[in-house]
Short mmCIF file of C-alpha atoms in Angstrom, two decimals:
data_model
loop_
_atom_site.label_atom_id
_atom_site.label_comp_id
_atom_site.label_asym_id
_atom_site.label_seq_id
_atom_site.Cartn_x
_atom_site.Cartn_y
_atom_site.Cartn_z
CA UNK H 1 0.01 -27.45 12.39
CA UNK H 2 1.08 -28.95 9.33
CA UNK H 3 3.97 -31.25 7.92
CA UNK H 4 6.06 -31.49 4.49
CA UNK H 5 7.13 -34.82 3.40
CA UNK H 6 10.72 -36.08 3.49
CA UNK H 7 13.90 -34.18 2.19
CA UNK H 8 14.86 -35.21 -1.51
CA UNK H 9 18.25 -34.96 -1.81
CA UNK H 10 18.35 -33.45 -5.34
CA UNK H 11 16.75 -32.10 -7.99
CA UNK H 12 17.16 -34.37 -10.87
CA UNK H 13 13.50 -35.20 -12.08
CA UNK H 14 12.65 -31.23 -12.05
CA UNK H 15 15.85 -31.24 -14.11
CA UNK H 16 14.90 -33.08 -16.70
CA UNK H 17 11.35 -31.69 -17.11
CA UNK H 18 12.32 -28.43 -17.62
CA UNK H 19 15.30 -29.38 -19.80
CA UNK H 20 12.79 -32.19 -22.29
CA UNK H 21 10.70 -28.80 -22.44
CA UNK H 22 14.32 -26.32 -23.12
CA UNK H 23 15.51 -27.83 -26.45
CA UNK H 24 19.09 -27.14 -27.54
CA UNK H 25 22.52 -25.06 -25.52
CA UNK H 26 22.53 -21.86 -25.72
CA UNK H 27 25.33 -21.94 -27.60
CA UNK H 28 22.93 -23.09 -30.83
CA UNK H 29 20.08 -22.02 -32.08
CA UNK H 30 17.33 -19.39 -31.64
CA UNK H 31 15.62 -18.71 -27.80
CA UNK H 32 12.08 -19.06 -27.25
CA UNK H 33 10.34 -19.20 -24.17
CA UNK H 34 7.61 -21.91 -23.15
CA UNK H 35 5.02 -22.17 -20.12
CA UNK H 36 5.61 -25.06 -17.71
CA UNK H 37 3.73 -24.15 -14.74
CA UNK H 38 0.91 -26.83 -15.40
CA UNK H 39 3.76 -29.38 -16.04
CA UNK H 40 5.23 -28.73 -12.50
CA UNK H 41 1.87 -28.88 -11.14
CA UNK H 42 0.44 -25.21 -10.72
CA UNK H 43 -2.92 -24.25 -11.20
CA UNK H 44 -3.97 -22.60 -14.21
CA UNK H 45 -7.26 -21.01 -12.74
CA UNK H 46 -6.42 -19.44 -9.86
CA UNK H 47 -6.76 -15.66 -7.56
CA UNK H 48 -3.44 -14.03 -6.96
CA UNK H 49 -1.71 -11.83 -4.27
CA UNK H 50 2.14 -12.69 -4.19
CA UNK H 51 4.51 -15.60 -4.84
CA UNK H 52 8.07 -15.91 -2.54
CA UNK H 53 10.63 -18.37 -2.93
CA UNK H 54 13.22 -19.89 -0.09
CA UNK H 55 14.24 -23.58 1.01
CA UNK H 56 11.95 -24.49 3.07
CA UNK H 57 13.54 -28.42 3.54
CA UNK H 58 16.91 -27.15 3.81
CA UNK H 59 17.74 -29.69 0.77
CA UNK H 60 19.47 -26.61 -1.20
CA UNK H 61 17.02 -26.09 -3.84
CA UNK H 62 14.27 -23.67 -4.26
CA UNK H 63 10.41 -23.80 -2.95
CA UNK H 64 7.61 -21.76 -3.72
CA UNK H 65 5.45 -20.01 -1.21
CA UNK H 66 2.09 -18.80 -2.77
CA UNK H 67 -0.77 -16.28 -1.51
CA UNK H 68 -3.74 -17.45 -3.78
CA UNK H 69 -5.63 -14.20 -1.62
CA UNK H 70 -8.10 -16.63 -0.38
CA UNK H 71 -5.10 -19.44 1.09
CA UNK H 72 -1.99 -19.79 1.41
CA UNK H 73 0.16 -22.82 0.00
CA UNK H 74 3.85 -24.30 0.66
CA UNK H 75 4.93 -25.62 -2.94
CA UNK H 76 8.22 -28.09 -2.20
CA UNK H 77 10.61 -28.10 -4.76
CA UNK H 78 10.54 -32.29 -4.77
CA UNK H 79 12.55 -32.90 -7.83
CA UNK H 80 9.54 -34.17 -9.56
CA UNK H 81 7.84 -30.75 -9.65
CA UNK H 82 6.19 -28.23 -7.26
CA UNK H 83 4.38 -30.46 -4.42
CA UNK H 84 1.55 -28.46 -2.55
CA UNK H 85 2.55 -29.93 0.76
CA UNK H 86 0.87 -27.49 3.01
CA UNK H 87 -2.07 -24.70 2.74
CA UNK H 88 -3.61 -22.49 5.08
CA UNK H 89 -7.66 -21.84 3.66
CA UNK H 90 -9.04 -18.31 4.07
CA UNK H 91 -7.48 -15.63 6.68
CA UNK H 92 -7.42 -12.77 3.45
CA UNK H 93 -3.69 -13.46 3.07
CA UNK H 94 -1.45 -11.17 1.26
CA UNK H 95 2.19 -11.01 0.93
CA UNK H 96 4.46 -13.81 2.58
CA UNK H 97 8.51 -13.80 3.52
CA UNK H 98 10.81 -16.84 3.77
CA UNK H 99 13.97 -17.19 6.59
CA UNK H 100 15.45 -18.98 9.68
CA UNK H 101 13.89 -17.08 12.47
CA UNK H 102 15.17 -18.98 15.44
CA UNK H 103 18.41 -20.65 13.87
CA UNK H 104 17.63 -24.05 13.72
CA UNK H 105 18.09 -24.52 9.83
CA UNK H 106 14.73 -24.75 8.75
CA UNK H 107 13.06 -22.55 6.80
CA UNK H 108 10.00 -20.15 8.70
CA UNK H 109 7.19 -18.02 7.06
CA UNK H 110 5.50 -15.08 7.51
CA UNK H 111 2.21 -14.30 6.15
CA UNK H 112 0.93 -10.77 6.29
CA UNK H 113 -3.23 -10.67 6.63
CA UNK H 114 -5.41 -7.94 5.68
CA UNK H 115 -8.07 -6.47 8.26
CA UNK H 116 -11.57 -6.29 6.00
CA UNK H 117 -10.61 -2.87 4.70
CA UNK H 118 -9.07 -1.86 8.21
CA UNK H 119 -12.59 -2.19 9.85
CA UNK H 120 -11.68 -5.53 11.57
CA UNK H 121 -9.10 -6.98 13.79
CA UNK H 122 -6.74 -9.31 12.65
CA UNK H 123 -3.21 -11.76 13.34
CA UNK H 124 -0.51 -11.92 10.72
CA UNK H 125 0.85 -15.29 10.85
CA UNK H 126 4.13 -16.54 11.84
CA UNK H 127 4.59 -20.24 10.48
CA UNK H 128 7.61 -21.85 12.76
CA UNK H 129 8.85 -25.13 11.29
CA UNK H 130 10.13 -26.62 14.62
CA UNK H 131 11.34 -29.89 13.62
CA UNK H 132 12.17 -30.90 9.83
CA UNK H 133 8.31 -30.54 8.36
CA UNK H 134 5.99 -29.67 10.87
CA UNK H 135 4.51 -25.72 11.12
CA UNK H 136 2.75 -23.80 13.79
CA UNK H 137 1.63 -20.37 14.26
CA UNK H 138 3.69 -18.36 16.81
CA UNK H 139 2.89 -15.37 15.50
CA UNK H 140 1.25 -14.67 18.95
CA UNK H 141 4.29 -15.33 21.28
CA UNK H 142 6.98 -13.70 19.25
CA UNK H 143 4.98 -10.62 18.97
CA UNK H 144 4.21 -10.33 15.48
CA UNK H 145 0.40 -10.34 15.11
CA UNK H 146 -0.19 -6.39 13.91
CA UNK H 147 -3.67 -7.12 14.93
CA UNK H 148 -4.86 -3.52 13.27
CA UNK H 149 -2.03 -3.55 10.09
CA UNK H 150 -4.02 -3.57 6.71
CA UNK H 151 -1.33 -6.23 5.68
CA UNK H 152 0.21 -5.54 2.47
CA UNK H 153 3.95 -6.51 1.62
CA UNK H 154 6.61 -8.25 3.60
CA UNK H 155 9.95 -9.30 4.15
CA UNK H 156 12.73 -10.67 6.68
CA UNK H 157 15.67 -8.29 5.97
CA UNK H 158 19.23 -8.25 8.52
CA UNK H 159 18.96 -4.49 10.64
CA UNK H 160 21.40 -4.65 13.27
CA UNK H 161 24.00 -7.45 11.96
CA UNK H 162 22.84 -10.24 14.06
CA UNK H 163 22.49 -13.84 13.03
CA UNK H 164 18.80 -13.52 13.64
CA UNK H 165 16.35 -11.83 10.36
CA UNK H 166 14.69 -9.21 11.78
CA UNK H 167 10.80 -7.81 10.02
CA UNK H 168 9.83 -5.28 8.28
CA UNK H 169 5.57 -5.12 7.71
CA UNK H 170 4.16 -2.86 5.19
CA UNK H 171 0.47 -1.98 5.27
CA UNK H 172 -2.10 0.17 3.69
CA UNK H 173 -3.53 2.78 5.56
CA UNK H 174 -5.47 4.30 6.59
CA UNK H 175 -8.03 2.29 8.61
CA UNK H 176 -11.77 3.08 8.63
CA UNK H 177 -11.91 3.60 12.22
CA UNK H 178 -9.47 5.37 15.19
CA UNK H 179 -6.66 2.79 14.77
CA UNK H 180 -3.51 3.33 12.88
CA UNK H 181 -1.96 1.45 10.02
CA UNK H 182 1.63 1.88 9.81
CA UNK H 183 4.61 0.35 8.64
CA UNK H 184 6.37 -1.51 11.34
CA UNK H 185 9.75 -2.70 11.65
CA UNK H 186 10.58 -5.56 14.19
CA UNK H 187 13.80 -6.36 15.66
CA UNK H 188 14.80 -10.31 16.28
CA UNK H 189 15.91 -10.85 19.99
CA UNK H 190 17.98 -13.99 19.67
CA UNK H 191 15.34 -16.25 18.00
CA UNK H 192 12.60 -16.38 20.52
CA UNK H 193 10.68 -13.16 20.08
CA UNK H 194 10.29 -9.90 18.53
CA UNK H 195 10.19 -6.76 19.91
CA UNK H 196 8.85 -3.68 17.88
CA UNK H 197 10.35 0.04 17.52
CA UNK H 198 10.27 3.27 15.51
CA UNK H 199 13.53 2.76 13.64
CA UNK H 200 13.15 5.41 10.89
CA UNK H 201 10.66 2.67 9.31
CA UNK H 202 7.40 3.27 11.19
CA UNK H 203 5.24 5.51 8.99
CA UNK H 204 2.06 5.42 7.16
CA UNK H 205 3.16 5.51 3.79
CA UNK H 206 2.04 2.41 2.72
CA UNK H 207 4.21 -0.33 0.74
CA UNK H 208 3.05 -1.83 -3.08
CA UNK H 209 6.34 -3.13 -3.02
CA UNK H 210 9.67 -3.82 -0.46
CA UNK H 211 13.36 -5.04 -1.26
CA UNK H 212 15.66 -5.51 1.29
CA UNK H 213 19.03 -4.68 -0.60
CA UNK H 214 22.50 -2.87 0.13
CA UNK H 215 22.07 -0.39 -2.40
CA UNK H 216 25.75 1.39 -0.89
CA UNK H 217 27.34 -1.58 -0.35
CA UNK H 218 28.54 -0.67 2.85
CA UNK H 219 27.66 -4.22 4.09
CA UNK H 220 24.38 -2.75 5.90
CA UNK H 221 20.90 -3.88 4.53
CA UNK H 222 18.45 -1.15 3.12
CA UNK H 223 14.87 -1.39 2.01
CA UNK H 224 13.41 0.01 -0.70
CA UNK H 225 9.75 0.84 -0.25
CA UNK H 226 6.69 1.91 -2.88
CA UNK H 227 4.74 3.66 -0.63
CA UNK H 228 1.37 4.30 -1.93
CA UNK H 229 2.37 7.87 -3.07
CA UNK H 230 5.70 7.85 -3.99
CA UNK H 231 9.30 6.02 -3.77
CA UNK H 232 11.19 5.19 -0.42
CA UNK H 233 14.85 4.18 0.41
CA UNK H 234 16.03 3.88 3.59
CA UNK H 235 19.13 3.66 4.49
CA UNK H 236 20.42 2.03 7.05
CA UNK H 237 22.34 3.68 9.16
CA UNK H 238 24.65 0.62 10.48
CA UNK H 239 22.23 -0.67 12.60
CA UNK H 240 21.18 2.82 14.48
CA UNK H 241 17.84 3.01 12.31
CA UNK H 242 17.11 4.14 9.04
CA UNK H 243 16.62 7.45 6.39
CA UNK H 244 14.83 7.71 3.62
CA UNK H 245 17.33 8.94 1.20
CA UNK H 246 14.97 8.89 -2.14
CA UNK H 247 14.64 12.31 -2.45
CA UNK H 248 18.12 12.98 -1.84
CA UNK H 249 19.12 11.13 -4.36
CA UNK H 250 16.49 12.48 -6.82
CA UNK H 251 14.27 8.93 -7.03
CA UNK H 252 11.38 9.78 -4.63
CA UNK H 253 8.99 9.81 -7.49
CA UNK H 254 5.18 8.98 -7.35
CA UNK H 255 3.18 6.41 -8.50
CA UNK H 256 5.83 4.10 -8.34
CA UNK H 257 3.92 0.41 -8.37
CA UNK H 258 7.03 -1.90 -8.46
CA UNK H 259 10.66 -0.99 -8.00
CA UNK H 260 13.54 -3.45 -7.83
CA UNK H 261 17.72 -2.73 -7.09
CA UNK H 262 19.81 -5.04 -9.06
CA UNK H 263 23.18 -4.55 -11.12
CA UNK H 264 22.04 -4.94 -14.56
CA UNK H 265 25.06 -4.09 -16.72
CA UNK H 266 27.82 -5.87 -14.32
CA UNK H 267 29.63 -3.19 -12.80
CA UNK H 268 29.20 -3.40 -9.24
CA UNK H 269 27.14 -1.25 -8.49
CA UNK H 270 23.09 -1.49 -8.34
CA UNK H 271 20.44 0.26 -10.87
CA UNK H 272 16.74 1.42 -9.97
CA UNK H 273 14.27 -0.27 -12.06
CA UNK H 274 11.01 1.04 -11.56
CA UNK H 275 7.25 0.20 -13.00
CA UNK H 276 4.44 2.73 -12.77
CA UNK H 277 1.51 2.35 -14.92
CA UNK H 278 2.42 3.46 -17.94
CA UNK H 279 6.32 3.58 -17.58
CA UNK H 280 9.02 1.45 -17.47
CA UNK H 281 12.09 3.27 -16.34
CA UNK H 282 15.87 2.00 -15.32
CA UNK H 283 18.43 4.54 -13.68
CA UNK H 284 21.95 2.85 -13.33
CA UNK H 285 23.95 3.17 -10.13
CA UNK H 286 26.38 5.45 -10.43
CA UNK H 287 29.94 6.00 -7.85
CA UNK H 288 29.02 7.07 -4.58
CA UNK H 289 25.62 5.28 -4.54
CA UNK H 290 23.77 7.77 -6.01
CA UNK H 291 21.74 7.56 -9.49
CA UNK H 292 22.19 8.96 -12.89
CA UNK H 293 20.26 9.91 -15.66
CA UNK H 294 17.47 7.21 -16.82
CA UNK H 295 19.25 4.87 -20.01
CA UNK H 296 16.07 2.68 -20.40
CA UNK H 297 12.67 3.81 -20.64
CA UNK H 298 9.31 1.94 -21.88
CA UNK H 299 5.93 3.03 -22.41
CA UNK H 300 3.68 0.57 -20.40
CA UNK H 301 -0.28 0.21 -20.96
CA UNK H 302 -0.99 -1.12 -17.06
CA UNK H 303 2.54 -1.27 -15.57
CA UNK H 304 2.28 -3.83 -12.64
CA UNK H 305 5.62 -5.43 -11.74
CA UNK H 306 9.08 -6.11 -12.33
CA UNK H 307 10.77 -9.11 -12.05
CA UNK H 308 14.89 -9.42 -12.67
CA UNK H 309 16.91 -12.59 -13.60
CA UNK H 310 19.03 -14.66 -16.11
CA UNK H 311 16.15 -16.26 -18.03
CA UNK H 312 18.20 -17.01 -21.29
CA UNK H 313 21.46 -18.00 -19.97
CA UNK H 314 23.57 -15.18 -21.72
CA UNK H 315 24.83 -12.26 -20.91
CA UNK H 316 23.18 -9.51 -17.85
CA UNK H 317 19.91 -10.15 -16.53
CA UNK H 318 16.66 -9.94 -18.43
CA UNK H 319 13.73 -7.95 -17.53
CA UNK H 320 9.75 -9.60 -17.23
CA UNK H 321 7.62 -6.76 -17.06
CA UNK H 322 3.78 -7.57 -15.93
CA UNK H 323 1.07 -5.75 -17.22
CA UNK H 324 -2.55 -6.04 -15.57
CA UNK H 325 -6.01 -5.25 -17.22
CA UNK H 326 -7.36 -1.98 -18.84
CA UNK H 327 -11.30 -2.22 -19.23
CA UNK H 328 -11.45 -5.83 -18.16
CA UNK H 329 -8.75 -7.15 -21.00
CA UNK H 330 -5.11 -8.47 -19.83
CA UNK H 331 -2.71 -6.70 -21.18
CA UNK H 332 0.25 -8.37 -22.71
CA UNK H 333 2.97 -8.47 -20.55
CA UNK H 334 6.91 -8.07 -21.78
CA UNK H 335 10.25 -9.69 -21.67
CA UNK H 336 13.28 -7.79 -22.23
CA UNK H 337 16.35 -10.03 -22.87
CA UNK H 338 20.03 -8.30 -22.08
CA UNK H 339 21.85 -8.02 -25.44
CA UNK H 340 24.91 -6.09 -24.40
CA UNK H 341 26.45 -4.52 -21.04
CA UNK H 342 25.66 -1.12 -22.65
CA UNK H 343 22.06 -1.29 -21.73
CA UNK H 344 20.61 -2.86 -24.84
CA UNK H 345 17.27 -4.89 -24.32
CA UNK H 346 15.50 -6.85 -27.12
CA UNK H 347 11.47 -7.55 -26.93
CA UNK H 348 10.79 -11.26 -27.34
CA UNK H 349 7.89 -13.20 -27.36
CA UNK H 350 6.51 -14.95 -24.28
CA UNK H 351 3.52 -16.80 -23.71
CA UNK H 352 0.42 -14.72 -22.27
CA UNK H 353 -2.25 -15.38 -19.89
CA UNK H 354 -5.43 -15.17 -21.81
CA UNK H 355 -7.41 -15.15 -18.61
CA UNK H 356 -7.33 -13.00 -15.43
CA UNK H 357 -5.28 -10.01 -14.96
CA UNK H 358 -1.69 -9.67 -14.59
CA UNK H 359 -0.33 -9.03 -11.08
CA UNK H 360 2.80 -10.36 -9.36
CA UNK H 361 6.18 -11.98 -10.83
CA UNK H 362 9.49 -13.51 -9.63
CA UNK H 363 12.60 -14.89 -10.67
CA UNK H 364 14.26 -18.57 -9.30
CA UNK H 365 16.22 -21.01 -10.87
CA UNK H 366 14.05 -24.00 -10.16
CA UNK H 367 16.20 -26.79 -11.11
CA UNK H 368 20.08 -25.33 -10.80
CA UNK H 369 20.82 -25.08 -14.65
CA UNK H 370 22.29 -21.27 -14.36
CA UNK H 371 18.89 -20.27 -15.94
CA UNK H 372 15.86 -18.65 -13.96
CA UNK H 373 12.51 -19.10 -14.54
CA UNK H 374 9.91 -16.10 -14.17
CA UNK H 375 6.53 -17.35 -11.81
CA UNK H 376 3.96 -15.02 -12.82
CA UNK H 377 0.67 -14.82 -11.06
CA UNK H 378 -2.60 -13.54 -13.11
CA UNK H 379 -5.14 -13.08 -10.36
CA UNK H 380 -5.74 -9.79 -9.48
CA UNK H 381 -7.96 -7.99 -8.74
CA UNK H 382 -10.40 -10.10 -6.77
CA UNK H 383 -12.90 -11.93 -9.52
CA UNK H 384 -9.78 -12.28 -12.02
CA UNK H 385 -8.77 -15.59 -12.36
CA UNK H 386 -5.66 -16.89 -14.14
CA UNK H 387 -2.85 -19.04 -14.64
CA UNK H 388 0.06 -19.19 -11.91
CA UNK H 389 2.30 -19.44 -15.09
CA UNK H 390 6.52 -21.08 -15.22
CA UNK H 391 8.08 -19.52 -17.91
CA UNK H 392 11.47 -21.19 -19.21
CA UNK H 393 13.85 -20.67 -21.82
CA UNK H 394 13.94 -22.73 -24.78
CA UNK H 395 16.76 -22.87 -27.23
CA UNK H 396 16.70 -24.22 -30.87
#
């Protein structure tokens, strides 16, 4: 069990940290981006696996849940900076997901664990926060353990329209003995357990990355898988299971290592951003939620992930791009800032990690000022040790 400290009712402090750091409007000046992470109290030597944001304290404002590989730790959004209020040593945790999974408000987490290279038996971990700051694992009594899953990515996603977030579970596969790995989808049964199911999700294709998104806006959620070999989306078919439509729609492509749904140019509809290792590659949405032709593309050096968000303050959303190592040496990551609806990106400087290897990055507004921040991890592989960087926009 564990326990956060008391609810802060804003976010005023964090505020003002970021902005002493931000310079000038937006509206003046030149834009420059600055690393805060130590500022706001995140390591700068540290392993890597995945970083997830959610309110945890149900105070409105953004916290930080982070798998260092080797623990996992609750970061609370205090105002002041990123409190480590609660960690969970060793376990080989991976990826983790934050929601409500029993209604009462408060924010719950779910940890995916790996399984010693699938030759050991395992529990994923279900952190319920049932009262205001105190965690325990249920994992067990809701059902949720995937003792033989080779853990891997994770998230809480709406499948049949229900108050309740149901699971998906994405794992590697296969195992090194008679048990399977698959992907598993879990339906919510009114906040006290799950129960498990085929669902058009179940299948050992492995997951490097998961969105849930409604990429046809037909008020369902979908989830957008890369498997280990190529591209999934399923659609979901109004709460009667799913299909994996990638093919269909002519983006089942391999080696995909990080893909991400999100209306970049402000029409509407949602474009396919995709990272494989040496390619950077954006396919806008088109009517009738298919995809057209690709209008961005990027050569890459050691393509690792895509995050999306407003890290300047102007215009569409800006691209961070992480790169990982080649040979041992990190290789520079990128920022591409929006210039214009008509798909016009501009390179601009960021600060790199000069340690560790690139792996995992997100986008959250930390302290409500309209701008996001990119949280980029620099830990991976195992022995690669790096910053858990902040990066912030600076004007003037």
């Amino acid at each position: 069990m564990g326990r956060l400290p008391g609810r802060r009712a804003t976010a005023t402090a964090l505020v003002a940290a970021i902005i002493a750091l931000s310079g000038t409007s937006p509206a003046t000046g030149l834009v420059s981006v600055r690393d805060v992470g130590h500022q706001l109290g995140l390591p700068r030597v540290a392993s890597s696996w995945d970083v997830d944001t959610g309110d945890l304290d149900d105070d409105g404002d953004p916290d930080l849940v982070i798998s260092f590989h080797s623990s996992v730790a609750f970061y609370l959004n205090t105002g002041a900076g990123l409190e480590p209020v609660f960690t969970v040593a060793g376990g080989d945790p991976h990826d983790c997901t934050i929601g409500d999974v029993d209604g009462n408000g408060l924010g719950d987490v779910y940890c995916t664990r790996g399984a010693s290279h699938g030759t050991s038996v395992k529990a994923n971990r279900l952190w319920m926060q049932t009262t205001p700051g105190s965690f325990e694992d249920q994992a067990a009594s809701y059902g949720v353990e995937d003792p033989y899953g080779r853990g891997r990515r994770t998230t809480f996603l709406d499948i049949d329209g229900d108050p309740f977030p149901d699971l998906f579970v994405g794992n590697h596969h296969p195992r090194r003995n008679v048990f399977p790995s698959p992907n598993r989808a879990f339906l919510n049964v009114n906040g006290t357990s799950f129960s498990g199911g085929d669902l058009g999700l179940t299948s050992t294709s492995g997951a490097r990355c998961v969105q849930a998104v409604d990429q046809n806006l037909d008020g369902w959620e979908d989830v957008l898988v890369c498997g280990d070999h190529r591209l999934f989306l399923y659609r979901n078919l109004q709460g009667q299971g799913f299909e994996d439509v990638a093919k269909q729609l002519g983006v089942g492509e391999r080696g995909v290592r990080s893909a991400l749904l999100e209306d970049l140019n402000g029409d509407g509809r949602l474009d396919l951003t995709t990272v494989m290792r040496t390619r950077l590659t954006v396919r806008p949405g088109r009517p009738g939620a298919i995809f057209g032709r690709p209008v961005l593309v990027r050569s890459l050096a050691a393509g690792q992930r895509v995050a999306i968000g407003n890290v300047d303050g102007r215009r569409g959303p800006d691209m961070y791009i992480v790169q990982g190592c080649v040979h041992g040496s990190n290789m520079e990551d990128m920022l591409l800032i929006d210039r214009t609806a008509a798909w016009s990106f501009r390179a601009l400087s960021s600060p790199q990690a000069r340690r560790g290897c690139g792996d995992v990055a997100t986008a959250v507004d930390l302290n409500a000022d309209g701008r996001d921040e990119f949280v980029v991890m620099n830990g991976r592989p195992t022995g690669y040790l790096g910053p858990v960087q902040v990066l912030t926009s600076r004007w003037g």
